Amino acid sequence: MEPGATASDSEGRGGLRAALGGLTTRGRSFFAAGIAAAVCAYVLGQADLLRVGMLLAVLPLVCVGVLYRTRYRVAGSRRLSPSRVPAGSEARVHLRMDNVSRLPTGLLMLQDHVPYVLGPRPRFVLDRVEAGGRREVSYRVRSDLRGRYPLGPLQLRLSDPFGMCELTRSFSAHDTLTVIPRTEPLPPVRLAGATAGYGDGRQRSLSLAGEDDVIPRGYRHGDDLRRVHWRSTARYGELMVRREEQPQRARCTVLLDTRRLAYQGAGPDSAFEWAVSGAASALVHMLERGLSVRLLTDTGSSVPGQGADGFAGSSQESADAAGLMMDTLAVVDHSDGAGLSRAYDVLRGGTEGLLIAFLGDLDEEQTAVACRMRHRSGAAVAFVLDSSGWLQEEGEPPAPVRDRLRQLRESGWSALAVPAGAALPDLWQQAAQQRTGSGAAQDSAGFSGGWS
């Protein structure tokens, strides 16, 4: 809720009928008893009973009129701490109410609307708030399911001192709590086949400006004579100039298979949720290592996609890119696509550095597509989930899954089967051991080194 948003008696402009609709059970009972007493007094000719009946009937109406005419002006604000929280963790919602009118308020009931996934609807009773005063309350929300959840609107229920009438006045502003996938810290490992300099996530590329590295080249017409490198000139017997270079961040693509037919089951412990959480962990780990990272799904959509190449750019953009990708993973759902061809179309434009894939069930055709993806990357690691095995909690992957893994490994992937409840850090280390154990010291794309 935006600071300064107010709720006043303007919502009571529907007329006195709306105010009468706010009569409580006590108020309706008093009114009914008063009418009954007045009728009995008229029939029996009892003046004293008539006065009692009139008092009982008029008291709720007086409370309605007073509450309806009340000129409260209350400003409210809501603050989330934090506004982005991992699944299974708690966030605290802080509510602040300011009485900006010149009159003190009566008893207020504060109620916030939250989705049932986040817990019960919070309610607070606030005592009399003096003119210019404020009250602050807070409550906690928690969800085991990722997603984006709206909070609000905030409602105030005004009550008279006798409890005869209650009126509800609402704020219009909303806030959004983003529940992102759980992430696990991954160990620093080394995988042969990733780009050189993976440890600090940097390569070197030619540029018109950058570090003054001593890498000579032949003199060209128009070169600045101040760039002449005399030692190389004497060595090669021709005029040589220093070539400028600048560091460039290495690239990593995290591929998430979201095909509906590739996963079975649902819920926080399903195979699909494990894949989403694994992709989030890999993204965070690679960004922390200084790589330019993007998230790619089987539909061909790429995140962040801000630059020309679709990767997160400079280090200043890493935090924004991480937030954007985590927000995307918070709401990612199954796609209706049947294959990985769209993702392959994105990758086939050239060598894309390291490729980390989280794949569901694969048939022969999709395995072949995944094998072709390998030739478009410097190094490739695949975590293959057999969702049927997750439902049955089988320890050993079935023969078809083992056959798919064999095909992926023959094409150059470091492919691992993911059993039910597996820990990603352990699989991360196994992927490095599998790759280095294969003796692959140099990739066909000319990449060497690993992550660390």
GROMACS .gro file of C-alpha atoms in nm:
model
  452
    1MET     CA    1   0.000   0.000   0.000
    2GLU     CA    2   0.136   0.337  -0.097
    3PRO     CA    3   0.226   0.570   0.190
    4GLY     CA    4  -0.038   0.834   0.238
    5ALA     CA    5  -0.329   0.635   0.101
    6THR     CA    6  -0.636   0.727   0.303
    7ALA     CA    7  -0.969   0.578   0.393
    8SER     CA    8  -1.245   0.810   0.507
    9ASP     CA    9  -1.620   0.821   0.522
   10SER     CA   10  -1.640   0.877   0.146
   11GLU     CA   11  -1.712   0.508   0.108
   12GLY     CA   12  -2.031   0.565   0.301
   13ARG     CA   13  -2.180   0.774   0.021
   14GLY     CA   14  -2.403   0.484  -0.072
   15GLY     CA   15  -2.649   0.635   0.175
   16LEU     CA   16  -2.787   0.562   0.513
   17ARG     CA   17  -2.905   0.225   0.390
   18ALA     CA   18  -2.544   0.105   0.371
   19ALA     CA   19  -2.487   0.227   0.727
   20LEU     CA   20  -2.797   0.043   0.849
   21GLY     CA   21  -2.658  -0.269   0.688
   22GLY     CA   22  -2.368  -0.243   0.933
   23LEU     CA   23  -2.587  -0.317   1.235
   24THR     CA   24  -2.439  -0.594   1.444
   25THR     CA   25  -2.634  -0.880   1.598
   26ARG     CA   26  -2.654  -0.678   1.918
   27GLY     CA   27  -2.783  -0.373   1.736
   28ARG     CA   28  -3.048  -0.570   1.547
   29SER     CA   29  -3.154  -0.741   1.868
   30PHE     CA   30  -3.194  -0.409   2.049
   31PHE     CA   31  -3.394  -0.264   1.762
   32ALA     CA   32  -3.621  -0.569   1.737
   33ALA     CA   33  -3.675  -0.575   2.114
   34GLY     CA   34  -3.759  -0.206   2.113
   35ILE     CA   35  -4.017  -0.244   1.835
   36ALA     CA   36  -4.172  -0.546   2.010
   37ALA     CA   37  -4.187  -0.357   2.341
   38ALA     CA   38  -4.347  -0.055   2.174
   39VAL     CA   39  -4.616  -0.271   2.008
   40CYS     CA   40  -4.692  -0.449   2.335
   41ALA     CA   41  -4.709  -0.116   2.520
   42TYR     CA   42  -4.956   0.019   2.262
   43VAL     CA   43  -5.175  -0.291   2.288
   44LEU     CA   44  -5.165  -0.303   2.670
   45GLY     CA   45  -5.172   0.070   2.719
   46GLN     CA   46  -4.850   0.077   2.924
   47ALA     CA   47  -4.678   0.415   2.884
   48ASP     CA   48  -4.369   0.313   3.081
   49LEU     CA   49  -4.316   0.008   2.863
   50LEU     CA   50  -4.352   0.233   2.556
   51ARG     CA   51  -4.073   0.457   2.677
   52VAL     CA   52  -3.847   0.155   2.736
   53GLY     CA   53  -3.927   0.022   2.389
   54MET     CA   54  -3.853   0.357   2.227
   55LEU     CA   55  -3.517   0.371   2.407
   56LEU     CA   56  -3.423   0.022   2.290
   57ALA     CA   57  -3.518   0.097   1.930
   58VAL     CA   58  -3.361   0.442   1.909
   59LEU     CA   59  -3.023   0.351   2.063
   60PRO     CA   60  -2.900   0.144   1.763
   61LEU     CA   61  -3.024   0.411   1.522
   62VAL     CA   62  -2.838   0.680   1.712
   63CYS     CA   63  -2.519   0.469   1.700
   64VAL     CA   64  -2.564   0.423   1.324
   65GLY     CA   65  -2.608   0.798   1.273
   66VAL     CA   66  -2.309   0.891   1.485
   67LEU     CA   67  -2.083   0.634   1.317
   68TYR     CA   68  -2.210   0.732   0.972
   69ARG     CA   69  -2.134   1.099   1.037
   70THR     CA   70  -1.788   1.030   1.178
   71ARG     CA   71  -1.519   1.215   0.986
   72TYR     CA   72  -1.222   0.989   1.034
   73ARG     CA   73  -0.930   1.028   0.797
   74VAL     CA   74  -0.678   0.750   0.834
   75ALA     CA   75  -0.366   0.701   0.622
   76GLY     CA   76  -0.218   0.355   0.586
   77SER     CA   77   0.100   0.204   0.447
   78ARG     CA   78   0.232  -0.148   0.404
   79ARG     CA   79   0.595  -0.255   0.391
   80LEU     CA   80   0.723  -0.603   0.304
   81SER     CA   81   1.045  -0.729   0.456
   82PRO     CA   82   1.165  -0.873   0.226
   83SER     CA   83   0.946  -0.841  -0.084
   84ARG     CA   84   1.120  -1.140  -0.248
   85VAL     CA   85   1.155  -1.449  -0.030
   86PRO     CA   86   1.255  -1.812  -0.102
   87ALA     CA   87   0.987  -2.080  -0.078
   88GLY     CA   88   0.953  -2.210   0.276
   89SER     CA   89   1.088  -1.889   0.432
   90GLU     CA   90   0.893  -1.623   0.616
   91ALA     CA   91   0.838  -1.262   0.525
   92ARG     CA   92   0.708  -0.997   0.762
   93VAL     CA   93   0.443  -0.747   0.663
   94HIS     CA   94   0.448  -0.416   0.851
   95LEU     CA   95   0.129  -0.210   0.865
   96ARG     CA   96   0.119   0.151   0.975
   97MET     CA   97  -0.194   0.354   1.042
   98ASP     CA   98  -0.186   0.733   1.083
   99ASN     CA   99  -0.480   0.938   1.205
  100VAL     CA  100  -0.454   1.251   0.989
  101SER     CA  101  -0.781   1.404   1.109
  102ARG     CA  102  -0.833   1.643   1.400
  103LEU     CA  103  -1.053   1.401   1.590
  104PRO     CA  104  -0.946   1.091   1.780
  105THR     CA  105  -1.075   0.761   1.646
  106GLY     CA  106  -1.274   0.504   1.830
  107LEU     CA  107  -1.200   0.133   1.840
  108LEU     CA  108  -1.066   0.014   1.504
  109MET     CA  109  -1.042  -0.337   1.365
  110LEU     CA  110  -0.768  -0.370   1.102
  111GLN     CA  111  -0.786  -0.656   0.851
  112ASP     CA  112  -0.560  -0.739   0.559
  113HIS     CA  113  -0.652  -0.966   0.269
  114VAL     CA  114  -0.394  -1.235   0.192
  115PRO     CA  115  -0.420  -1.550  -0.024
  116TYR     CA  116  -0.496  -1.864   0.171
  117VAL     CA  117  -0.160  -2.009   0.061
  118LEU     CA  118   0.016  -1.753   0.281
  119GLY     CA  119  -0.179  -1.831   0.595
  120PRO     CA  120  -0.488  -1.708   0.782
  121ARG     CA  121  -0.623  -1.359   0.728
  122PRO     CA  122  -0.461  -1.127   0.985
  123ARG     CA  123  -0.685  -0.914   1.208
  124PHE     CA  124  -0.584  -0.653   1.463
  125VAL     CA  125  -0.780  -0.447   1.713
  126LEU     CA  126  -0.648  -0.094   1.757
  127ASP     CA  127  -0.737   0.116   2.057
  128ARG     CA  128  -0.831   0.479   2.033
  129VAL     CA  129  -0.586   0.666   1.809
  130GLU     CA  130  -0.535   1.024   1.908
  131ALA     CA  131  -0.537   1.307   1.655
  132GLY     CA  132  -0.209   1.297   1.462
  133GLY     CA  133  -0.117   0.964   1.624
  134ARG     CA  134  -0.007   0.640   1.463
  135ARG     CA  135  -0.017   0.269   1.527
  136GLU     CA  136   0.213   0.001   1.384
  137VAL     CA  137   0.145  -0.371   1.369
  138SER     CA  138   0.301  -0.659   1.177
  139TYR     CA  139   0.232  -1.017   1.081
  140ARG     CA  140   0.422  -1.301   0.912
  141VAL     CA  141   0.344  -1.487   0.591
  142ARG     CA  142   0.496  -1.806   0.458
  143SER     CA  143   0.446  -2.022   0.150
  144ASP     CA  144   0.596  -2.351   0.040
  145LEU     CA  145   0.480  -2.280  -0.315
  146ARG     CA  146   0.661  -2.032  -0.534
  147GLY     CA  147   0.461  -1.764  -0.709
  148ARG     CA  148   0.351  -1.402  -0.690
  149TYR     CA  149   0.085  -1.330  -0.429
  150PRO     CA  150  -0.115  -1.007  -0.396
  151LEU     CA  151  -0.157  -0.854  -0.052
  152GLY     CA  152  -0.451  -0.624   0.010
  153PRO     CA  153  -0.667  -0.435   0.013
  154LEU     CA  154  -0.642  -0.330   0.373
  155GLN     CA  155  -0.974  -0.282   0.551
  156LEU     CA  156  -1.076  -0.084   0.856
  157ARG     CA  157  -1.382  -0.175   1.057
  158LEU     CA  158  -1.522   0.109   1.265
  159SER     CA  159  -1.736   0.030   1.568
  160ASP     CA  160  -1.934   0.242   1.812
  161PRO     CA  161  -1.867   0.215   2.188
  162PHE     CA  162  -2.180   0.002   2.244
  163GLY     CA  163  -2.103  -0.244   1.964
  164MET     CA  164  -2.432  -0.170   1.789
  165CYS     CA  165  -2.290  -0.096   1.443
  166GLU     CA  166  -1.979  -0.169   1.238
  167LEU     CA  167  -1.875  -0.002   0.913
  168THR     CA  168  -1.602  -0.130   0.680
  169ARG     CA  169  -1.384   0.112   0.487
  170SER     CA  170  -1.117  -0.013   0.247
  171PHE     CA  171  -0.793   0.113   0.102
  172SER     CA  172  -0.744   0.054  -0.269
  173ALA     CA  173  -0.369  -0.012  -0.294
  174HIS     CA  174  -0.213  -0.360  -0.320
  175ASP     CA  175   0.136  -0.503  -0.279
  176THR     CA  176   0.290  -0.818  -0.421
  177LEU     CA  177   0.497  -1.078  -0.241
  178THR     CA  178   0.722  -1.280  -0.472
  179VAL     CA  179   0.809  -1.631  -0.351
  180ILE     CA  180   1.109  -1.749  -0.548
  181PRO     CA  181   1.244  -2.107  -0.571
  182ARG     CA  182   1.474  -2.239  -0.303
  183THR     CA  183   1.843  -2.221  -0.386
  184GLU     CA  184   2.127  -2.431  -0.254
  185PRO     CA  185   2.489  -2.316  -0.229
  186LEU     CA  186   2.696  -2.513  -0.477
  187PRO     CA  187   3.054  -2.620  -0.411
  188PRO     CA  188   3.339  -2.470  -0.615
  189VAL     CA  189   3.436  -2.745  -0.856
  190ARG     CA  190   3.637  -2.761  -1.173
  191LEU     CA  191   3.501  -2.896  -1.497
  192ALA     CA  192   3.717  -2.948  -1.802
  193GLY     CA  193   3.562  -2.799  -2.109
  194ALA     CA  194   3.440  -2.467  -1.973
  195THR     CA  195   3.595  -2.145  -2.089
  196ALA     CA  196   3.942  -2.055  -1.981
  197GLY     CA  197   3.951  -1.823  -1.687
  198TYR     CA  198   3.621  -1.959  -1.555
  199GLY     CA  199   3.731  -1.893  -1.202
  200ASP     CA  200   3.691  -1.520  -1.242
  201GLY     CA  201   3.449  -1.551  -1.533
  202ARG     CA  202   3.660  -1.357  -1.781
  203GLN     CA  203   3.797  -1.401  -2.132
  204ARG     CA  204   3.985  -1.156  -2.345
  205SER     CA  205   3.855  -1.002  -2.665
  206LEU     CA  206   3.960  -0.732  -2.905
  207SER     CA  207   3.826  -0.385  -2.848
  208LEU     CA  208   3.890  -0.027  -2.942
  209ALA     CA  209   3.947   0.063  -2.579
  210GLY     CA  210   4.052  -0.121  -2.268
  211GLU     CA  211   4.359  -0.237  -2.089
  212ASP     CA  212   4.696  -0.148  -2.234
  213ASP     CA  213   4.809  -0.506  -2.286
  214VAL     CA  214   5.129  -0.561  -2.482
  215ILE     CA  215   4.999  -0.774  -2.768
  216PRO     CA  216   5.163  -0.643  -3.086
  217ARG     CA  217   5.029  -0.649  -3.440
  218GLY     CA  218   5.146  -0.513  -3.771
  219TYR     CA  219   5.130  -0.140  -3.832
  220ARG     CA  220   4.833  -0.016  -4.036
  221HIS     CA  221   4.790   0.316  -4.206
  222GLY     CA  222   4.643   0.563  -3.961
  223ASP     CA  223   4.769   0.393  -3.643
  224ASP     CA  224   4.894   0.624  -3.373
  225LEU     CA  225   5.276   0.623  -3.380
  226ARG     CA  226   5.271   0.646  -3.003
  227ARG     CA  227   5.143   0.289  -3.002
  228VAL     CA  228   5.456   0.156  -3.175
  229HIS     CA  229   5.610  -0.132  -2.980
  230TRP     CA  230   5.982  -0.095  -3.051
  231ARG     CA  231   6.091  -0.425  -2.900
  232SER     CA  232   5.859  -0.623  -3.128
  233THR     CA  233   5.956  -0.401  -3.421
  234ALA     CA  234   6.321  -0.493  -3.370
  235ARG     CA  235   6.230  -0.861  -3.330
  236TYR     CA  236   6.011  -0.898  -3.639
  237GLY     CA  237   6.190  -0.650  -3.858
  238GLU     CA  238   5.874  -0.452  -3.937
  239LEU     CA  239   5.680  -0.179  -3.765
  240MET     CA  240   5.461  -0.325  -3.489
  241VAL     CA  241   5.204  -0.149  -3.270
  242ARG     CA  242   5.047  -0.249  -2.942
  243ARG     CA  243   4.699  -0.396  -2.971
  244GLU     CA  244   4.444  -0.296  -2.708
  245GLU     CA  245   4.234  -0.558  -2.538
  246GLN     CA  246   3.975  -0.562  -2.264
  247PRO     CA  247   3.841  -0.835  -2.041
  248GLN     CA  248   3.510  -0.993  -2.139
  249ARG     CA  249   3.291  -1.203  -1.914
  250ALA     CA  250   3.252  -1.569  -2.000
  251ARG     CA  251   2.905  -1.690  -2.085
  252CYS     CA  252   2.677  -1.949  -1.933
  253THR     CA  253   2.329  -2.058  -2.041
  254VAL     CA  254   2.099  -2.239  -1.799
  255LEU     CA  255   1.837  -2.439  -1.989
  256LEU     CA  256   1.518  -2.535  -1.806
  257ASP     CA  257   1.290  -2.795  -1.963
  258THR     CA  258   0.930  -2.699  -1.877
  259ARG     CA  259   0.740  -2.936  -2.109
  260ARG     CA  260   0.425  -3.063  -1.943
  261LEU     CA  261   0.465  -3.412  -2.088
  262ALA     CA  262   0.820  -3.435  -1.949
  263TYR     CA  263   0.711  -3.432  -1.584
  264GLN     CA  264   0.466  -3.622  -1.370
  265GLY     CA  265   0.332  -3.526  -1.033
  266ALA     CA  266   0.289  -3.189  -0.867
  267GLY     CA  267   0.366  -3.014  -0.541
  268PRO     CA  268   0.677  -2.882  -0.367
  269ASP     CA  269   0.851  -3.223  -0.381
  270SER     CA  270   0.779  -3.298  -0.748
  271ALA     CA  271   1.043  -3.346  -1.015
  272PHE     CA  272   0.948  -3.021  -1.189
  273GLU     CA  273   0.993  -2.816  -0.873
  274TRP     CA  274   1.334  -2.980  -0.822
  275ALA     CA  275   1.433  -2.875  -1.174
  276VAL     CA  276   1.318  -2.516  -1.115
  277SER     CA  277   1.507  -2.500  -0.785
  278GLY     CA  278   1.816  -2.651  -0.950
  279ALA     CA  279   1.808  -2.394  -1.230
  280ALA     CA  280   1.780  -2.113  -0.973
  281SER     CA  281   2.077  -2.250  -0.777
  282ALA     CA  282   2.290  -2.277  -1.091
  283LEU     CA  283   2.201  -1.921  -1.198
  284VAL     CA  284   2.294  -1.774  -0.861
  285HIS     CA  285   2.616  -1.975  -0.846
  286MET     CA  286   2.730  -1.867  -1.192
  287LEU     CA  287   2.647  -1.501  -1.134
  288GLU     CA  288   2.847  -1.511  -0.812
  289ARG     CA  289   3.140  -1.649  -1.015
  290GLY     CA  290   3.126  -1.348  -1.244
  291LEU     CA  291   2.985  -1.508  -1.559
  292SER     CA  292   2.738  -1.351  -1.798
  293VAL     CA  293   2.433  -1.571  -1.750
  294ARG     CA  294   2.097  -1.612  -1.916
  295LEU     CA  295   1.800  -1.837  -1.850
  296LEU     CA  296   1.659  -2.028  -2.146
  297THR     CA  297   1.347  -2.245  -2.154
  298ASP     CA  298   1.232  -2.507  -2.401
  299THR     CA  299   0.995  -2.248  -2.552
  300GLY     CA  300   1.295  -2.044  -2.669
  301SER     CA  301   1.227  -1.754  -2.433
  302SER     CA  302   1.543  -1.604  -2.290
  303VAL     CA  303   1.593  -1.406  -1.968
  304PRO     CA  304   1.722  -1.142  -1.913
  305GLY     CA  305   1.748  -1.071  -2.285
  306GLN     CA  306   1.837  -0.707  -2.219
  307GLY     CA  307   2.152  -0.695  -2.430
  308ALA     CA  308   2.199  -0.776  -2.794
  309ASP     CA  309   2.316  -1.127  -2.709
  310GLY     CA  310   2.057  -1.191  -2.440
  311PHE     CA  311   2.307  -1.227  -2.155
  312ALA     CA  312   2.340  -1.029  -1.837
  313GLY     CA  313   2.608  -0.772  -1.909
  314SER     CA  314   2.835  -0.587  -1.673
  315SER     CA  315   2.878  -0.664  -1.307
  316GLN     CA  316   2.655  -0.371  -1.222
  317GLU     CA  317   2.370  -0.550  -1.401
  318SER     CA  318   2.426  -0.885  -1.227
  319ALA     CA  319   2.203  -0.806  -0.931
  320ASP     CA  320   1.922  -0.680  -1.155
  321ALA     CA  321   1.963  -0.980  -1.385
  322ALA     CA  322   1.952  -1.220  -1.091
  323GLY     CA  323   1.634  -1.058  -0.962
  324LEU     CA  324   1.472  -1.070  -1.305
  325MET     CA  325   1.557  -1.436  -1.356
  326MET     CA  326   1.441  -1.532  -1.008
  327ASP     CA  327   1.113  -1.346  -1.063
  328THR     CA  328   1.071  -1.542  -1.386
  329LEU     CA  329   1.137  -1.872  -1.210
  330ALA     CA  330   0.890  -1.776  -0.939
  331VAL     CA  331   0.602  -1.794  -1.187
  332VAL     CA  332   0.735  -2.036  -1.450
  333ASP     CA  333   0.488  -2.313  -1.530
  334HIS     CA  334   0.460  -2.610  -1.761
  335SER     CA  335   0.465  -2.534  -2.130
  336ASP     CA  336   0.247  -2.710  -2.385
  337GLY     CA  337   0.541  -2.762  -2.620
  338ALA     CA  338   0.640  -3.112  -2.723
  339GLY     CA  339   1.010  -3.062  -2.793
  340LEU     CA  340   1.335  -2.875  -2.739
  341SER     CA  341   1.372  -2.751  -3.096
  342ARG     CA  342   1.300  -2.386  -3.011
  343ALA     CA  343   1.571  -2.384  -2.749
  344TYR     CA  344   1.808  -2.543  -3.001
  345ASP     CA  345   1.728  -2.267  -3.251
  346VAL     CA  346   1.842  -2.011  -2.994
  347LEU     CA  347   2.164  -2.200  -2.920
  348ARG     CA  348   2.266  -2.283  -3.275
  349GLY     CA  349   2.371  -1.926  -3.354
  350GLY     CA  350   2.722  -2.003  -3.230
  351THR     CA  351   2.931  -2.122  -2.938
  352GLU     CA  352   2.760  -2.009  -2.621
  353GLY     CA  353   3.014  -2.105  -2.356
  354LEU     CA  354   2.896  -2.328  -2.073
  355LEU     CA  355   2.553  -2.493  -2.101
  356ILE     CA  356   2.377  -2.632  -1.793
  357ALA     CA  357   2.050  -2.812  -1.866
  358PHE     CA  358   1.777  -2.944  -1.638
  359LEU     CA  359   1.579  -3.189  -1.849
  360GLY     CA  360   1.268  -3.397  -1.788
  361ASP     CA  361   1.173  -3.721  -1.959
  362LEU     CA  362   1.338  -3.757  -2.302
  363ASP     CA  363   1.236  -3.971  -2.594
  364GLU     CA  364   1.458  -4.064  -2.889
  365GLU     CA  365   1.377  -3.750  -3.085
  366GLN     CA  366   1.439  -3.507  -2.798
  367THR     CA  367   1.758  -3.689  -2.702
  368ALA     CA  368   1.886  -3.630  -3.055
  369VAL     CA  369   1.801  -3.260  -3.029
  370ALA     CA  370   1.985  -3.239  -2.697
  371CYS     CA  371   2.288  -3.409  -2.852
  372ARG     CA  372   2.296  -3.144  -3.125
  373MET     CA  373   2.285  -2.871  -2.858
  374ARG     CA  374   2.615  -2.998  -2.725
  375HIS     CA  375   2.796  -2.893  -3.042
  376ARG     CA  376   2.682  -2.532  -2.986
  377SER     CA  377   2.842  -2.499  -2.644
  378GLY     CA  378   3.188  -2.503  -2.496
  379ALA     CA  379   3.092  -2.748  -2.223
  380ALA     CA  380   2.758  -2.903  -2.137
  381VAL     CA  381   2.618  -3.054  -1.818
  382ALA     CA  382   2.274  -3.220  -1.811
  383PHE     CA  383   2.068  -3.321  -1.509
  384VAL     CA  384   1.804  -3.563  -1.638
  385LEU     CA  385   1.498  -3.626  -1.421
  386ASP     CA  386   1.295  -3.943  -1.460
  387SER     CA  387   0.964  -3.820  -1.318
  388SER     CA  388   0.810  -4.168  -1.308
  389GLY     CA  389   1.102  -4.278  -1.093
  390TRP     CA  390   1.031  -3.984  -0.861
  391LEU     CA  391   0.675  -4.102  -0.810
  392GLN     CA  392   0.791  -4.456  -0.733
  393GLU     CA  393   1.107  -4.341  -0.552
  394GLU     CA  394   1.324  -4.581  -0.746
  395GLY     CA  395   1.692  -4.573  -0.668
  396GLU     CA  396   1.828  -4.695  -1.004
  397PRO     CA  397   1.713  -4.531  -1.330
  398PRO     CA  398   1.533  -4.767  -1.569
  399ALA     CA  399   1.695  -4.898  -1.887
  400PRO     CA  400   1.545  -4.632  -2.121
  401VAL     CA  401   1.683  -4.354  -1.902
  402ARG     CA  402   2.027  -4.516  -1.890
  403ASP     CA  403   2.021  -4.541  -2.268
  404ARG     CA  404   1.940  -4.169  -2.298
  405LEU     CA  405   2.224  -4.085  -2.063
  406ARG     CA  406   2.464  -4.294  -2.268
  407GLN     CA  407   2.369  -4.110  -2.587
  408LEU     CA  408   2.415  -3.772  -2.421
  409ARG     CA  409   2.756  -3.869  -2.285
  410GLU     CA  410   2.868  -3.998  -2.623
  411SER     CA  411   2.784  -3.660  -2.774
  412GLY     CA  412   2.994  -3.480  -2.512
  413TRP     CA  413   2.747  -3.405  -2.234
  414SER     CA  414   2.827  -3.462  -1.870
  415ALA     CA  415   2.490  -3.626  -1.805
  416LEU     CA  416   2.360  -3.744  -1.470
  417ALA     CA  417   2.033  -3.904  -1.368
  418VAL     CA  418   1.856  -3.727  -1.082
  419PRO     CA  419   1.692  -3.970  -0.837
  420ALA     CA  420   1.406  -3.866  -0.610
  421GLY     CA  421   1.517  -3.630  -0.335
  422ALA     CA  422   1.873  -3.595  -0.469
  423ALA     CA  423   2.089  -3.310  -0.341
  424LEU     CA  424   2.210  -3.080  -0.616
  425PRO     CA  425   2.550  -3.003  -0.451
  426ASP     CA  426   2.635  -3.374  -0.460
  427LEU     CA  427   2.533  -3.403  -0.824
  428TRP     CA  428   2.733  -3.089  -0.899
  429GLN     CA  429   3.049  -3.255  -0.776
  430GLN     CA  430   2.966  -3.578  -0.960
  431ALA     CA  431   2.932  -3.383  -1.284
  432ALA     CA  432   3.281  -3.242  -1.240
  433GLN     CA  433   3.424  -3.585  -1.160
  434GLN     CA  434   3.252  -3.738  -1.461
  435ARG     CA  435   3.383  -3.470  -1.694
  436THR     CA  436   3.741  -3.472  -1.568
  437GLY     CA  437   3.740  -3.851  -1.550
  438SER     CA  438   3.663  -3.871  -1.920
  439GLY     CA  439   3.999  -3.715  -1.993
  440ALA     CA  440   3.849  -3.425  -2.187
  441ALA     CA  441   4.118  -3.163  -2.159
  442GLN     CA  442   4.024  -2.971  -2.469
  443ASP     CA  443   3.688  -2.917  -2.636
  444SER     CA  444   3.614  -2.923  -3.003
  445ALA     CA  445   3.518  -2.557  -2.975
  446GLY     CA  446   3.862  -2.471  -2.842
  447PHE     CA  447   3.765  -2.423  -2.479
  448SER     CA  448   3.956  -2.551  -2.183
  449GLY     CA  449   3.964  -2.493  -1.810
  450GLY     CA  450   3.658  -2.523  -1.587
  451TRP     CA  451   3.454  -2.368  -1.314
  452SER     CA  452   3.593  -2.311  -0.971
   0.00000   0.00000   0.00000
